[in-house]
PDB file of C-alpha atoms in Angstrom:
ATOM      1  CA  MET A   1       0.000   0.000   0.000  1.00  0.00           C
ATOM      2  CA  LYS A   2       1.252   3.506  -0.783  1.00  0.00           C
ATOM      3  CA  LYS A   3       0.202   7.115  -1.226  1.00  0.00           C
ATOM      4  CA  LEU A   4       0.236   8.538  -4.735  1.00  0.00           C
ATOM      5  CA  ILE A   5       0.042  12.255  -5.490  1.00  0.00           C
ATOM      6  CA  ILE A   6      -1.091  12.754  -9.083  1.00  0.00           C
ATOM      7  CA  HIS A   7      -0.616  16.201 -10.664  1.00  0.00           C
ATOM      8  CA  GLY A   8      -3.618  16.657 -12.951  1.00  0.00           C
ATOM      9  CA  ASP A   9      -6.809  14.633 -13.191  1.00  0.00           C
ATOM     10  CA  PRO A  10      -6.619  11.463 -15.294  1.00  0.00           C
ATOM     11  CA  GLY A  11     -10.322  10.712 -14.617  1.00  0.00           C
ATOM     12  CA  LEU A  12      -9.748   8.474 -11.614  1.00  0.00           C
ATOM     13  CA  ARG A  13     -12.136   7.948  -8.690  1.00  0.00           C
ATOM     14  CA  LYS A  14     -12.394   5.778  -5.564  1.00  0.00           C
ATOM     15  CA  GLY A  15     -12.729   2.122  -6.459  1.00  0.00           C
ATOM     16  CA  GLY A  16     -10.823   2.506  -9.698  1.00  0.00           C
ATOM     17  CA  ARG A  17      -7.915   0.481 -10.991  1.00  0.00           C
ATOM     18  CA  ILE A  18      -4.723   1.956 -12.405  1.00  0.00           C
ATOM     19  CA  GLU A  19      -1.492   0.822 -13.959  1.00  0.00           C
ATOM     20  CA  TYR A  20       1.568   2.625 -12.638  1.00  0.00           C
ATOM     21  CA  GLU A  21       5.212   1.591 -13.117  1.00  0.00           C
ATOM     22  CA  ASP A  22       4.104  -1.632 -14.893  1.00  0.00           C
ATOM     23  CA  GLU A  23       1.989  -2.780 -11.920  1.00  0.00           C
ATOM     24  CA  GLU A  24      -1.772  -2.734 -11.383  1.00  0.00           C
ATOM     25  CA  TYR A  25      -3.201  -1.139  -8.246  1.00  0.00           C
ATOM     26  CA  GLU A  26      -6.634  -0.719  -6.706  1.00  0.00           C
ATOM     27  CA  VAL A  27      -7.527   2.847  -5.675  1.00  0.00           C
ATOM     28  CA  PHE A  28      -8.832   2.811  -2.102  1.00  0.00           C
ATOM     29  CA  SER A  29      -9.311   6.551  -1.603  1.00  0.00           C
ATOM     30  CA  VAL A  30      -8.986   9.805  -3.540  1.00  0.00           C
ATOM     31  CA  SER A  31      -8.789  13.300  -2.081  1.00  0.00           C
ATOM     32  CA  ARG A  32      -8.921  16.119  -4.623  1.00  0.00           C
ATOM     33  CA  GLN A  33      -6.741  19.135  -3.755  1.00  0.00           C
ATOM     34  CA  GLY A  34      -6.171  22.522  -5.350  1.00  0.00           C
ATOM     35  CA  ASP A  35      -9.552  23.347  -6.897  1.00  0.00           C
ATOM     36  CA  TRP A  36      -9.909  26.673  -5.084  1.00  0.00           C
ATOM     37  CA  HIS A  37      -6.585  27.985  -3.797  1.00  0.00           C
ATOM     38  CA  GLY A  38      -3.927  25.792  -5.206  1.00  0.00           C
ATOM     39  CA  PRO A  39      -1.743  25.053  -8.173  1.00  0.00           C
ATOM     40  CA  ASP A  40      -2.853  25.715 -11.737  1.00  0.00           C
ATOM     41  CA  ARG A  41      -4.325  22.201 -11.976  1.00  0.00           C
ATOM     42  CA  PRO A  42      -5.771  19.850  -9.358  1.00  0.00           C
ATOM     43  CA  GLN A  43      -3.874  17.182  -7.480  1.00  0.00           C
ATOM     44  CA  LEU A  44      -5.330  13.815  -6.555  1.00  0.00           C
ATOM     45  CA  TRP A  45      -3.972  12.410  -3.299  1.00  0.00           C
ATOM     46  CA  CYS A  46      -4.667   8.675  -3.519  1.00  0.00           C
ATOM     47  CA  THR A  47      -4.165   5.617  -1.367  1.00  0.00           C
ATOM     48  CA  ILE A  48      -3.443   2.658  -3.625  1.00  0.00           C
ATOM     49  CA  GLY A  49      -2.537  -0.975  -3.143  1.00  0.00           C
ATOM     50  CA  SER A  50      -3.099  -4.544  -4.230  1.00  0.00           C
ATOM     51  CA  GLU A  51      -6.455  -6.300  -3.952  1.00  0.00           C
ATOM     52  CA  ASP A  52      -5.043  -8.226  -0.970  1.00  0.00           C
ATOM     53  CA  GLU A  53      -4.544  -4.959   0.944  1.00  0.00           C
ATOM     54  CA  GLU A  54      -8.131  -3.737   0.591  1.00  0.00           C
ATOM     55  CA  GLU A  55      -9.264  -5.307   3.878  1.00  0.00           C
ATOM     56  CA  THR A  56      -6.261  -3.759   5.667  1.00  0.00           C
ATOM     57  CA  PHE A  57      -7.326  -0.363   4.305  1.00  0.00           C
ATOM     58  CA  LYS A  58     -10.986  -0.814   5.281  1.00  0.00           C
ATOM     59  CA  THR A  59     -10.143  -1.860   8.847  1.00  0.00           C
ATOM     60  CA  GLN A  60      -7.433   0.842   9.125  1.00  0.00           C
ATOM     61  CA  GLU A  61      -4.728  -1.609  10.173  1.00  0.00           C
ATOM     62  CA  TYR A  62      -1.937   0.633   8.887  1.00  0.00           C
ATOM     63  CA  ILE A  63      -0.323   3.957   9.776  1.00  0.00           C
ATOM     64  CA  PRO A  64      -0.971   6.475   6.949  1.00  0.00           C
ATOM     65  CA  MET A  65       2.104   8.605   7.660  1.00  0.00           C
ATOM     66  CA  HIS A  66       4.343   5.532   7.330  1.00  0.00           C
ATOM     67  CA  LEU A  67       3.248   4.737   3.768  1.00  0.00           C
ATOM     68  CA  ASP A  68       5.669   5.390   0.928  1.00  0.00           C
ATOM     69  CA  THR A  69       4.596   8.373  -1.185  1.00  0.00           C
ATOM     70  CA  ASP A  70       5.165   8.870  -4.909  1.00  0.00           C
ATOM     71  CA  ASP A  71       4.623  12.158  -6.728  1.00  0.00           C
ATOM     72  CA  ILE A  72       3.788  11.819 -10.444  1.00  0.00           C
ATOM     73  CA  GLU A  73       2.155  13.497 -13.426  1.00  0.00           C
ATOM     74  CA  ALA A  74      -1.277  12.352 -14.617  1.00  0.00           C
ATOM     75  CA  GLU A  75       0.250  11.138 -17.889  1.00  0.00           C
ATOM     76  CA  ALA A  76       2.281   8.492 -15.990  1.00  0.00           C
ATOM     77  CA  VAL A  77      -0.908   6.682 -14.916  1.00  0.00           C
ATOM     78  CA  THR A  78      -3.042   4.436 -17.103  1.00  0.00           C
ATOM     79  CA  VAL A  79      -6.634   4.263 -15.852  1.00  0.00           C
ATOM     80  CA  LEU A  80      -7.888   0.701 -16.313  1.00  0.00           C
ATOM     81  CA  ARG A  81     -11.187   1.229 -14.478  1.00  0.00           C
ATOM     82  CA  GLU A  82     -12.426   4.732 -13.591  1.00  0.00           C
ATOM     83  CA  ARG A  83     -14.408   3.723 -10.495  1.00  0.00           C
ATOM     84  CA  ALA A  84     -15.992   0.755  -8.763  1.00  0.00           C
ATOM     85  CA  PRO A  85     -19.073  -0.803 -10.409  1.00  0.00           C
ATOM     86  CA  PRO A  86     -22.367   0.614  -9.043  1.00  0.00           C
ATOM     87  CA  ASN A  87     -23.268  -2.571  -7.154  1.00  0.00           C
ATOM     88  CA  ALA A  88     -19.875  -2.949  -5.453  1.00  0.00           C
ATOM     89  CA  GLU A  89     -19.672  -2.626  -1.697  1.00  0.00           C
ATOM     90  CA  SER A  90     -17.938   0.510  -0.370  1.00  0.00           C
TER      91      SER A  90
END
């Protein structure tokens, strides 16, 4: 599990799936920053991880400030699934 700061908006939302650095990740949370008083384009602060880590995220069995953080441009991410299907549990 890691934090990912994406500069720009590639069309990603909570429950999505991305490919980043030749690996696929589930997107557990997305916080949009910079719409009002920020940089010239928004930033998406995401928590991502493997499917196996989803339960750890939901039960908060991790320390957010101890996660590795990557800072990338929106073009470096391939969105495989924009968001979770409508009938998926949140």
